[in-house]
Tab-separated table of C-alpha atoms in Angstrom:
chain	number	residue	atom	x	y	z
A	62	MET	CA	141.548	158.354	89.954
A	63	ARG	CA	142.109	158.055	86.200
A	64	ASP	CA	139.952	156.086	83.772
A	65	VAL	CA	141.506	152.822	82.625
A	66	SER	CA	141.101	151.010	79.304
A	67	ILE	CA	141.967	147.628	77.868
A	68	VAL	CA	144.067	148.235	74.743
A	69	GLY	CA	145.282	144.743	73.893
A	70	MET	CA	144.453	141.101	74.513
A	71	GLY	CA	145.661	137.629	73.715
A	72	THR	CA	144.795	134.089	74.673
A	73	THR	CA	145.573	130.463	74.049
A	74	GLU	CA	142.867	127.890	73.533
A	75	PHE	CA	141.709	126.343	76.802
A	76	GLY	CA	142.212	122.583	76.821
A	77	VAL	CA	144.916	119.929	76.939
A	78	LEU	CA	147.900	121.899	75.667
A	79	ASP	CA	150.985	119.941	76.730
A	80	ALA	CA	152.800	123.090	77.844
A	81	GLY	CA	154.011	124.480	81.151
A	82	VAL	CA	152.982	127.721	82.807
A	83	LYS	CA	155.892	129.807	81.565
A	84	ASP	CA	155.285	128.922	77.929
A	85	LEU	CA	151.521	129.457	78.209
A	86	GLY	CA	152.118	132.818	79.870
A	87	VAL	CA	154.634	133.835	77.208
A	88	ARG	CA	152.216	132.886	74.413
A	89	ALA	CA	149.339	134.860	75.925
A	90	VAL	CA	151.414	137.958	76.717
A	91	SER	CA	153.106	137.949	73.299
A	92	ARG	CA	149.718	137.768	71.596
A	93	ALA	CA	148.346	140.601	73.733
A	94	LEU	CA	151.332	142.819	72.897
A	95	ARG	CA	151.013	142.026	69.176
A	96	SER	CA	147.305	142.927	69.223
A	97	CYS	CA	148.005	146.617	69.888
A	98	ASP	CA	150.499	149.389	69.211
A	99	VAL	CA	152.270	149.046	72.542
A	100	SER	CA	156.043	148.800	72.331
A	101	ARG	CA	158.028	146.843	74.903
A	102	ALA	CA	159.398	150.166	76.166
A	103	ASP	CA	155.874	151.409	76.901
A	104	VAL	CA	155.119	148.676	79.454
A	105	ASP	CA	155.582	149.765	83.067
A	106	ALA	CA	154.754	146.544	84.941
A	107	LEU	CA	153.409	143.003	84.637
A	108	TYR	CA	150.918	141.318	86.977
A	109	LEU	CA	150.344	137.604	86.558
A	110	GLY	CA	147.732	135.406	88.222
A	111	ASN	CA	148.469	131.751	88.888
A	112	PHE	CA	147.208	129.227	91.420
A	113	VAL	CA	149.100	125.920	91.545
A	114	ALA	CA	152.218	125.985	89.355
A	115	GLY	CA	154.348	125.737	92.486
A	116	ILE	CA	152.605	122.566	93.603
A	117	LEU	CA	152.102	120.865	90.246
A	118	GLU	CA	155.112	121.995	88.244
A	119	GLY	CA	157.567	123.076	90.925
A	120	GLN	CA	157.616	126.422	89.148
A	121	GLU	CA	157.263	129.621	91.132
A	122	ASN	CA	158.483	133.166	90.449
A	123	ILE	CA	156.569	132.986	87.170
A	124	ALA	CA	155.903	136.690	86.622
A	125	PRO	CA	159.542	137.810	86.126
A	126	LEU	CA	160.328	134.674	84.112
A	127	VAL	CA	157.485	135.437	81.707
A	128	ALA	CA	158.491	139.111	81.570
A	129	ASP	CA	162.077	138.240	80.651
A	130	SER	CA	160.913	135.703	78.074
A	131	VAL	CA	158.754	138.232	76.218
A	132	GLY	CA	161.316	141.036	76.179
A	133	LEU	CA	159.984	142.943	79.170
A	134	THR	CA	163.141	142.483	81.223
A	135	GLY	CA	163.619	145.005	83.998
A	136	ILE	CA	160.048	146.052	84.777
A	137	PRO	CA	158.448	145.374	88.165
A	138	THR	CA	156.426	142.160	88.190
A	139	MET	CA	154.355	140.214	90.681
A	140	LYS	CA	152.275	137.064	90.901
A	141	THR	CA	148.812	137.230	92.454
A	142	GLU	CA	147.124	134.187	93.957
A	143	GLY	CA	143.546	133.826	95.109
A	144	ALA	CA	142.675	130.304	93.980
A	145	CYS	CA	140.233	130.477	91.051
A	146	ALA	CA	140.194	134.302	91.254
A	147	SER	CA	143.976	134.600	90.858
A	148	SER	CA	143.934	136.496	87.563
A	149	GLY	CA	140.855	138.537	88.454
A	150	ILE	CA	142.988	139.809	91.322
A	151	ALA	CA	145.882	140.470	88.909
A	152	LEU	CA	143.582	142.661	86.821
A	153	ARG	CA	142.334	144.428	89.937
A	154	GLN	CA	145.876	145.221	91.096
A	155	ALA	CA	146.948	146.410	87.642
A	156	TYR	CA	143.782	148.493	87.333
A	157	GLN	CA	144.484	150.208	90.660
A	158	ALA	CA	148.092	150.914	89.684
A	159	VAL	CA	146.998	152.645	86.465
A	160	ALA	CA	143.966	154.385	87.993
A	161	THR	CA	146.102	155.918	90.738
A	162	GLY	CA	148.813	157.067	88.339
A	163	VAL	CA	151.541	154.753	89.563
A	164	HIS	CA	151.801	153.153	86.097
A	165	ASP	CA	150.529	154.127	82.639
A	166	VAL	CA	150.654	150.826	80.759
A	167	VAL	CA	150.510	147.414	82.428
A	168	VAL	CA	150.394	143.849	81.149
A	169	VAL	CA	148.044	141.517	83.045
A	170	ALA	CA	148.138	137.761	82.554
A	171	GLY	CA	146.603	134.612	83.926
A	172	VAL	CA	148.014	131.155	83.423
A	173	GLU	CA	147.600	127.549	84.535
A	174	SER	CA	148.907	124.169	83.424
A	175	MET	CA	147.011	121.319	85.086
A	176	THR	CA	145.976	118.507	82.788
A	177	SER	CA	149.249	116.573	82.824
A	178	ALA	CA	149.226	116.249	86.634
A	179	GLU	CA	148.580	112.928	88.361
A	180	THR	CA	145.044	112.786	89.799
A	181	THR	CA	146.232	112.610	93.408
A	182	GLU	CA	148.524	115.631	93.023
A	183	PHE	CA	145.847	117.464	91.068
A	184	THR	CA	143.161	117.057	93.744
A	185	ARG	CA	145.619	117.934	96.503
A	186	ALA	CA	146.554	121.107	94.639
A	187	LEU	CA	142.944	122.157	94.032
A	188	ASN	CA	141.946	121.426	97.629
A	189	SER	CA	144.647	123.828	98.811
A	190	ALA	CA	142.119	126.583	98.076
A	191	ALA	CA	139.989	125.358	100.992
A	192	ASP	CA	140.801	125.733	104.685
A	193	THR	CA	142.869	122.602	105.232
A	194	GLN	CA	142.442	122.895	109.022
A	195	THR	CA	138.652	122.628	108.948
A	196	GLU	CA	136.735	121.462	105.876
A	197	GLY	CA	139.808	120.095	104.145
A	198	LYS	CA	140.434	117.714	107.036
A	199	THR	CA	136.759	116.782	107.092
A	200	GLY	CA	137.004	115.609	103.480
A	201	LEU	CA	134.889	118.276	101.823
A	202	THR	CA	135.945	118.849	98.207
A	203	PHE	CA	134.980	121.762	95.945
A	204	PRO	CA	132.258	119.744	94.240
A	205	GLY	CA	131.267	118.889	97.831
A	206	PHE	CA	130.990	122.573	98.758
A	207	TYR	CA	128.622	123.129	95.841
A	208	GLY	CA	126.842	119.860	96.636
A	209	LEU	CA	126.053	121.327	100.071
A	210	TRP	CA	125.106	124.602	98.399
A	211	LEU	CA	122.724	122.923	95.957
A	212	ASP	CA	121.209	120.642	98.602
A	213	ARG	CA	120.293	123.686	100.684
A	214	TYR	CA	119.129	125.668	97.645
A	215	MET	CA	116.830	122.913	96.380
A	216	TYR	CA	115.445	122.490	99.907
A	217	GLU	CA	114.676	126.208	100.213
A	218	HIS	CA	113.330	126.852	96.723
A	219	GLY	CA	111.945	123.534	95.464
A	220	THR	CA	114.160	123.740	92.384
A	221	THR	CA	114.273	120.488	90.377
A	222	ARG	CA	117.367	118.634	89.168
A	223	GLU	CA	116.144	119.112	85.584
A	224	GLU	CA	116.002	122.903	86.031
A	225	VAL	CA	119.577	122.902	87.351
A	226	ALA	CA	120.651	120.721	84.416
A	227	ALA	CA	119.491	123.428	82.010
A	228	ILE	CA	122.647	125.372	82.884
A	229	PRO	CA	125.285	122.887	81.664
A	230	VAL	CA	123.080	122.153	78.640
A	231	LYS	CA	123.000	125.865	77.746
A	232	ASN	CA	126.715	126.382	78.362
A	233	ARG	CA	127.744	123.293	76.403
A	234	LYS	CA	125.573	124.508	73.497
A	235	ASN	CA	127.421	127.837	73.613
A	236	GLY	CA	130.821	126.172	73.916
A	237	ALA	CA	130.178	124.056	70.826
A	238	THR	CA	130.786	127.134	68.658
A	239	ASN	CA	133.653	128.650	70.686
A	240	PRO	CA	137.033	127.605	69.239
A	241	ARG	CA	138.712	128.471	72.570
A	242	ALA	CA	136.602	125.943	74.529
A	243	ARG	CA	137.818	122.553	75.722
A	244	PHE	CA	134.379	120.889	75.362
A	245	ARG	CA	132.637	121.520	72.036
A	246	ASP	CA	129.927	118.877	72.002
A	247	PRO	CA	126.363	119.640	73.151
A	248	ILE	CA	124.666	117.565	75.881
A	249	THR	CA	121.041	116.988	76.894
A	250	ILE	CA	119.144	117.319	80.167
A	251	ASP	CA	119.072	113.495	80.362
A	252	ASP	CA	122.864	113.361	79.905
A	253	VAL	CA	123.258	115.607	82.951
A	254	VAL	CA	120.740	113.970	85.288
A	255	GLU	CA	121.962	110.477	84.345
A	256	SER	CA	125.686	111.277	84.682
A	257	ARG	CA	127.407	109.783	87.697
A	258	LEU	CA	127.078	111.404	91.116
A	259	VAL	CA	130.183	113.287	92.244
A	260	ALA	CA	128.921	115.110	95.356
A	261	ASP	CA	125.151	114.672	95.765
A	262	PRO	CA	123.131	116.260	94.289
A	263	LEU	CA	125.914	117.368	91.913
A	264	ARG	CA	126.717	115.055	89.026
A	265	LEU	CA	129.631	114.843	86.619
A	266	TYR	CA	128.123	117.116	83.963
A	267	ASP	CA	127.425	119.762	86.600
A	268	CYS	CA	131.209	120.160	86.985
A	269	CYS	CA	133.630	122.159	84.842
A	270	PRO	CA	136.628	120.331	83.390
A	271	ALA	CA	140.229	121.155	84.179
A	272	ALA	CA	142.217	122.805	81.407
A	273	ASP	CA	145.547	124.361	80.527
A	274	GLY	CA	145.520	127.911	79.266
A	275	GLY	CA	146.881	131.407	79.297
A	276	ALA	CA	145.222	134.755	78.700
A	277	ALA	CA	146.575	138.295	78.831
A	278	LEU	CA	145.533	141.918	78.541
A	279	VAL	CA	147.346	145.206	78.065
A	280	ILE	CA	145.694	147.983	80.053
A	281	ALA	CA	146.472	151.682	79.941
A	282	ALA	CA	145.328	155.059	81.155
A	283	SER	CA	142.296	155.936	79.018
A	284	ASP	CA	143.780	159.258	77.897
A	285	ARG	CA	146.530	157.286	76.149
A	286	ALA	CA	144.364	154.407	74.932
A	287	ARG	CA	143.666	155.788	71.446
A	288	GLU	CA	147.425	156.021	70.774
A	289	LEU	CA	147.724	152.317	71.482
A	290	THR	CA	144.659	150.820	69.775
A	291	GLU	CA	141.708	151.831	67.601
A	292	THR	CA	139.320	149.783	69.738
A	293	PRO	CA	139.852	150.412	73.466
A	294	ILE	CA	137.468	148.877	76.000
A	295	GLN	CA	136.874	150.922	79.132
A	296	VAL	CA	136.986	149.491	82.642
A	297	LEU	CA	133.894	151.150	84.120
A	298	GLY	CA	133.880	149.412	87.483
A	299	SER	CA	136.120	147.151	89.507
A	300	GLY	CA	135.169	145.318	92.695
A	301	HIS	CA	137.222	142.996	94.881
A	302	ALA	CA	136.066	141.437	98.135
A	303	SER	CA	136.831	138.523	100.384
A	304	GLY	CA	134.245	136.237	101.904
A	305	ARG	CA	133.989	133.173	104.114
A	306	SER	CA	136.546	130.453	104.723
A	307	GLY	CA	134.140	127.510	104.554
A	308	ALA	CA	130.532	126.372	104.187
A	309	TYR	CA	129.974	126.409	107.952
A	310	ARG	CA	130.921	130.102	108.117
A	311	TYR	CA	127.850	131.250	106.175
A	312	ASP	CA	124.625	132.258	107.850
A	313	ASP	CA	122.985	131.718	104.436
A	314	LEU	CA	125.084	129.284	102.403
A	315	THR	CA	123.195	130.156	99.210
A	316	THR	CA	124.419	133.768	99.278
A	317	LEU	CA	128.164	134.193	98.790
A	318	ASP	CA	128.916	137.551	100.408
A	319	ALA	CA	132.090	138.190	98.430
A	320	THR	CA	130.152	138.273	95.157
A	321	VAL	CA	127.483	140.579	96.564
A	322	THR	CA	130.085	143.002	97.932
A	323	ALA	CA	132.356	143.026	94.867
A	324	ALA	CA	129.374	143.461	92.538
A	325	THR	CA	127.844	146.240	94.636
A	326	ASP	CA	131.146	148.141	94.530
A	327	ALA	CA	131.610	147.616	90.779
A	328	TYR	CA	128.025	148.691	89.983
A	329	ALA	CA	128.386	151.814	92.128
A	330	GLN	CA	131.647	152.790	90.449
A	331	ALA	CA	130.203	152.208	86.973
A	332	ASN	CA	126.975	153.960	88.018
A	333	ILE	CA	124.840	151.169	86.605
A	334	SER	CA	122.383	148.592	87.867
A	335	PRO	CA	122.443	144.879	86.980
A	336	THR	CA	119.515	145.329	84.586
A	337	ASP	CA	121.702	147.606	82.408
A	338	LEU	CA	124.088	144.767	81.517
A	339	ASP	CA	123.976	143.296	78.011
A	340	VAL	CA	126.221	140.284	78.587
A	341	VAL	CA	127.736	138.484	81.592
A	342	GLU	CA	130.558	135.973	81.913
A	343	LEU	CA	130.334	134.544	85.423
A	344	HIS	CA	132.133	131.860	87.405
A	345	ASP	CA	130.217	128.650	86.611
A	346	CYS	CA	132.703	126.173	88.056
A	347	PHE	CA	129.569	124.102	88.746
A	348	SER	CA	125.978	124.435	87.541
A	349	ALA	CA	125.035	125.353	91.096
A	350	ALA	CA	127.575	128.178	91.046
A	351	GLU	CA	125.961	129.778	87.991
A	352	ILE	CA	122.615	129.783	89.786
A	353	GLY	CA	124.033	131.432	92.883
A	354	ASP	CA	126.336	133.820	91.033
A	355	SER	CA	123.495	135.104	88.865
A	356	GLU	CA	121.400	135.817	91.959
A	357	ASP	CA	124.285	137.260	94.002
A	358	LEU	CA	125.092	139.587	91.078
A	359	GLY	CA	121.514	140.888	91.258
A	360	LEU	CA	120.486	139.530	87.850
A	361	PHE	CA	117.654	137.463	89.379
A	362	GLU	CA	115.741	137.216	92.628
A	363	LYS	CA	116.680	134.446	95.060
A	364	GLY	CA	115.283	131.158	93.815
A	365	GLU	CA	114.967	132.251	90.176
A	366	GLY	CA	118.454	131.530	88.808
A	367	ALA	CA	117.808	127.959	87.688
A	368	THR	CA	114.327	128.560	86.295
A	369	ALA	CA	115.711	131.521	84.309
A	370	ALA	CA	118.142	129.161	82.572
A	371	ALA	CA	115.441	126.520	82.046
A	372	GLU	CA	113.180	129.142	80.427
A	373	GLY	CA	115.889	130.416	78.060
A	374	VAL	CA	116.288	133.815	79.738
A	375	THR	CA	120.092	133.345	79.992
A	376	ALA	CA	120.603	132.043	76.429
A	377	VAL	CA	122.658	134.071	73.929
A	378	ASP	CA	119.421	135.505	72.519
A	379	GLY	CA	117.692	135.754	75.914
A	380	ASP	CA	117.003	138.840	77.997
A	381	VAL	CA	120.003	138.192	80.299
A	382	PRO	CA	122.720	136.380	78.313
A	383	ILE	CA	125.035	134.502	80.681
A	384	ASN	CA	128.238	132.748	79.599
A	385	PRO	CA	127.813	132.910	75.814
A	386	SER	CA	131.423	131.678	75.703
A	387	GLY	CA	130.266	128.372	77.185
A	388	GLY	CA	131.631	129.406	80.566
A	389	LEU	CA	133.931	127.284	82.668
A	390	LEU	CA	131.600	124.335	82.030
A	391	SER	CA	132.653	124.340	78.355
A	392	LYS	CA	135.850	126.340	78.100
A	393	GLY	CA	137.314	124.497	81.060
A	394	HIS	CA	138.880	126.028	84.134
A	395	PRO	CA	142.618	126.655	83.876
A	396	VAL	CA	142.312	128.123	87.335
A	397	GLY	CA	144.771	131.015	87.198
A	398	ALA	CA	143.789	131.934	83.622
A	399	THR	CA	140.018	131.893	84.042
A	400	GLY	CA	139.481	135.495	85.153
A	401	ILE	CA	141.382	137.055	82.260
A	402	GLY	CA	139.847	134.503	79.903
A	403	GLN	CA	136.409	135.823	80.872
A	404	VAL	CA	137.515	139.390	80.094
A	405	TYR	CA	138.829	138.245	76.700
A	406	GLU	CA	135.413	136.788	75.881
A	407	VAL	CA	133.431	139.913	76.810
A	408	CYS	CA	135.874	142.172	74.928
A	409	LEU	CA	135.041	140.152	71.794
A	410	GLN	CA	131.361	140.746	72.611
A	411	LEU	CA	131.945	144.503	72.924
A	412	PHE	CA	133.823	144.513	69.587
A	413	GLY	CA	130.815	142.725	68.052
A	414	GLU	CA	133.101	139.876	66.996
A	415	HIS	CA	132.200	136.956	69.277
A	416	GLU	CA	131.254	133.576	67.792
A	417	ASN	CA	128.119	133.696	69.970
A	418	GLN	CA	127.482	137.402	69.610
A	419	VAL	CA	124.886	139.100	71.780
A	420	ASP	CA	123.216	141.654	69.511
A	421	GLY	CA	124.331	145.193	70.276
A	422	ALA	CA	126.326	144.346	73.406
A	423	GLU	CA	127.647	147.591	74.903
A	424	LEU	CA	127.915	146.862	78.622
A	425	ALA	CA	129.453	143.687	80.036
A	426	LEU	CA	130.403	142.128	83.365
A	427	THR	CA	132.903	139.464	84.378
A	428	HIS	CA	132.743	137.635	87.712
A	429	ASN	CA	135.651	135.556	89.034
A	430	LEU	CA	135.300	133.614	92.312
A	431	GLY	CA	137.917	131.780	94.351
A	432	GLY	CA	137.670	129.084	97.000
A	433	SER	CA	134.487	128.527	99.004
A	434	GLY	CA	133.332	132.007	98.098
A	435	ALA	CA	136.481	133.218	99.840
A	436	VAL	CA	137.451	135.849	97.270
A	437	CYS	CA	135.753	137.519	94.333
A	438	THR	CA	136.484	140.103	91.667
A	439	VAL	CA	133.858	141.755	89.488
A	440	THR	CA	134.682	143.940	86.496
A	441	VAL	CA	132.256	146.076	84.476
A	442	LEU	CA	133.425	146.828	80.944
A	443	GLY	CA	132.060	149.021	78.177
A	444	ARG	CA	132.878	150.258	74.720
A	445	ASP	CA	135.190	153.254	74.933
A	446	ALA	CA	133.064	156.279	74.114
B	42	MET	CA	124.905	111.078	124.711
B	43	PRO	CA	128.402	112.536	124.157
B	44	ALA	CA	128.726	116.281	124.629
B	45	PHE	CA	130.280	118.352	121.839
B	46	PRO	CA	133.762	119.734	122.713
B	47	ALA	CA	133.338	123.418	121.888
B	48	THR	CA	135.844	126.168	122.612
B	49	GLU	CA	134.945	129.301	124.560
B	50	CYS	CA	136.777	132.608	124.472
B	51	ALA	CA	137.973	133.209	128.029
B	52	ASP	CA	137.514	136.971	127.647
B	53	CYS	CA	134.185	137.490	125.864
B	54	GLY	CA	132.490	134.088	125.975
B	55	GLU	CA	132.223	133.633	122.165
B	56	LEU	CA	131.733	129.933	121.348
B	57	TYR	CA	133.538	128.080	118.547
B	58	GLY	CA	133.205	124.625	117.046
B	59	PHE	CA	136.480	124.323	115.170
B	60	PRO	CA	139.645	125.273	117.105
B	61	VAL	CA	140.703	128.915	116.880
B	62	VAL	CA	143.900	130.812	117.708
B	63	ALA	CA	142.341	134.253	118.126
B	64	CYS	CA	138.783	135.295	118.919
B	65	ARG	CA	136.980	136.842	115.941
B	66	ALA	CA	134.878	138.951	118.277
B	67	CYS	CA	137.470	140.400	120.687
B	68	GLY	CA	140.921	139.262	119.530
B	69	SER	CA	141.716	137.324	122.681
B	70	GLU	CA	144.097	134.375	122.424
B	71	SER	CA	142.858	132.761	125.640
B	72	PHE	CA	140.379	129.884	125.306
B	73	GLU	CA	138.805	127.254	127.510
B	74	ALA	CA	137.236	123.908	126.697
B	75	HIS	CA	133.464	124.220	126.942
B	76	ASP	CA	131.263	121.163	126.370
B	77	VAL	CA	127.846	121.803	124.839
B	78	ASP	CA	124.819	119.653	123.988
B	79	GLY	CA	125.829	117.207	121.231
B	80	SER	CA	122.461	117.132	119.482
B	81	GLY	CA	122.219	119.018	116.213
B	82	THR	CA	120.232	119.677	113.062
B	83	VAL	CA	121.346	119.257	109.453
B	84	TYR	CA	121.566	122.544	107.547
B	85	ALA	CA	122.914	121.041	104.293
B	86	ARG	CA	124.230	117.666	103.195
B	87	THR	CA	126.323	116.118	100.443
B	88	THR	CA	127.837	112.705	99.820
B	89	ILE	CA	131.435	112.765	98.619
B	90	ARG	CA	131.886	110.118	95.923
B	91	VAL	CA	135.108	111.496	94.431
B	92	PRO	CA	137.332	112.289	97.408
B	93	GLY	CA	140.506	114.319	97.635
B	94	ALA	CA	143.967	112.848	97.978
B	95	ASP	CA	143.834	112.458	101.766
B	96	HIS	CA	140.491	110.611	101.842
B	97	GLN	CA	140.968	108.023	99.097
B	98	GLY	CA	139.220	104.736	99.858
B	99	GLN	CA	136.811	106.253	102.393
B	100	GLU	CA	134.193	107.077	99.729
B	101	PRO	CA	131.292	107.367	99.657
B	102	PHE	CA	131.050	109.447	102.816
B	103	GLU	CA	128.458	111.919	103.945
B	104	VAL	CA	129.365	115.487	104.932
B	105	CYS	CA	126.891	117.889	106.529
B	106	VAL	CA	126.806	121.435	107.776
B	107	VAL	CA	125.380	120.914	111.268
B	108	ASP	CA	123.738	123.415	113.635
B	109	LEU	CA	124.231	122.674	117.326
B	110	ALA	CA	121.772	123.872	119.934
B	111	ALA	CA	124.438	126.223	121.303
B	112	ASP	CA	124.296	128.342	118.124
B	113	ILE	CA	127.462	126.789	116.714
B	114	ARG	CA	127.604	125.780	113.046
B	115	ILE	CA	130.223	123.274	111.885
B	116	THR	CA	131.015	121.067	108.916
B	117	ALA	CA	131.122	117.419	109.965
B	118	ARG	CA	131.185	113.819	108.801
B	119	ILE	CA	128.082	111.664	109.219
B	120	LEU	CA	128.597	107.971	110.010
B	121	ASP	CA	126.954	105.179	107.964
B	122	ASN	CA	125.711	107.362	105.055
B	123	PRO	CA	122.074	107.650	106.218
B	124	GLY	CA	121.181	110.041	103.369
B	125	LEU	CA	120.148	112.980	105.535
B	126	SER	CA	118.248	116.082	104.477
B	127	PRO	CA	118.099	119.627	105.844
B	128	GLY	CA	116.154	119.681	109.096
B	129	ASP	CA	117.047	116.104	110.099
B	130	SER	CA	118.354	115.478	113.618
B	131	VAL	CA	121.914	114.266	114.271
B	132	GLN	CA	123.891	113.389	117.381
B	133	PHE	CA	127.592	114.008	118.025
B	134	VAL	CA	129.626	110.813	118.351
B	135	GLU	CA	133.312	111.786	118.554
B	136	ALA	CA	136.070	114.103	117.380
B	137	ARG	CA	138.995	112.359	115.700
B	138	ASP	CA	142.092	114.025	114.175
B	139	GLY	CA	140.337	117.369	113.985
B	140	VAL	CA	137.205	115.931	112.340
B	141	PHE	CA	133.769	115.890	114.000
B	142	PHE	CA	131.693	112.729	113.519
B	143	PHE	CA	127.907	112.622	113.946
B	144	GLU	CA	125.259	109.969	113.393
B	145	ALA	CA	121.590	110.189	112.455
B	146	ALA	CA	119.513	110.688	115.628
C-alpha cells in the first residue's frame, strides 16, 4: 500500500445556488484542478459522490458528464452513492485506487442540488436513504430517527434540552465567520429550545438546513505529491463501514456501530488515538448526531458529549474543537457534497488558513455518516511531513 | 388482547417482527407465521410533526421503538399520541399495510 496525499481542492459556497448538479460539480472540480500543478493529462480517474440528482433533477450518469465538461474526457469515472456519506465513499474508493497502485492521480468530487425542489419531492428523495419497507412505511423521518435517538439518550443520561442546545449555538457561532456557510447568524440557547418541535424532542434549530454545493479534491500518490503542490496533506487513515438499516435494528440505539468501526480502522491505520486529534469535522446533521458522533469517535465517554459542548470543550479554542466550520448545522447539508466539504475545511485548518483557525492544528479527522447510521466513512488527515 | 404476527424461520427458529426474505442467522428462505404476545415496552419515542411525502396530513403521530416479550424489537406507530416514554407499556392493536400499530397499555 502506498501513502496518499491531497494535492488540490476546490469548493463552492454551500447555500441556495440556483445551479444543477453538473454545473456545481464542474465548478468544484475546475477549482480543485486550478489549485495545484496537475495537468488534465495527469488525471487517471474521477470519482463523484451524489445522492438524489436522479430523483430531483432527473440527472444521472453525472461523473462522466462532469469529466467531459472539465476537459477530462476519456478517463474512467464512477458515481458513488451512500446517502449522506456519498462523497466520503467517493474519497474512500479513490484513496484505495491510489494506495493500491491502480491509479496515481485521481479527482474526487461531491455534489448536490436540492434547494429548488418542491417540498414533497425533497422529503421523498431524502427519505429514500431509509429502509422504505420498514421505517419508511411506518412514517419515521430522519429527524424522527434522531428524535428517537435523543429521547433514549436523555432517558439514559439525564441530559437536559439546554445542554443539547449548546451544540447548534456553538456551530452557528462558528458558521457566522465561515464564508462557505449557508447560515451566518448566531442563535441563543433560548432560540433553540423555543423553536418549533419537528420530531420530539428535536426542534427546528436542532436540524441542519438543506443546501446546494459542490466540493472536490485532487489526490495523488505521496511520492509524487511535491511535484503537484507545495502544500500536500497526507491521508493517514481511512475507514469505511456499514451499520444498521433502522432504529429497531440497534441493541443500543445511542451507539452507531458504523462510526465506531470506521473510526477504529482509521485510528489503527494512522496509529493514533482520538486524544491525539487537534480538530474534528463530524456529521452533525442534527444536534443529537454531534453528541453521538463525538462519543462514537471516542472523543468523549458515553453521556458526556452534550455536556462537553455546554462547557465549551468543543469550541474552536476548547480542548477538543469540533466543527469549527459551523458543521452541517451552519454550512448546510448538500448531501452528496458534505463529505468532501468536511475535508476541504480541515485542509484549511492544516494549512493554518481557516477563518476559525485552531491554533497549531496538525492532525485532523472527518466523519461522514449516511442513513440511519447505515454507512460511515472516517478519514484522518495530517500535514505532509 | 391481539397477538403480534411475528415471522419464524422454519429452519433455525429465529424470530422476526418485520417481514424478511432470507434469515439473517442461517440464510433460509422458508418462514412460518408465528404469533407472539402482543404486549411490549417502549425503548424510545418520538412524535413526527413534519412528516414525509407519504404521510402528509397524518401529523402529529407518535412513533416508538418497541420491545416485545418475545425478544423482538420493531419500530411502530402509537395510536392517539399518548406521549409515551422509555419503559412505558404498550399493547399491539393491528398491522395495516406493513405498519404495526400499538396503543398505550
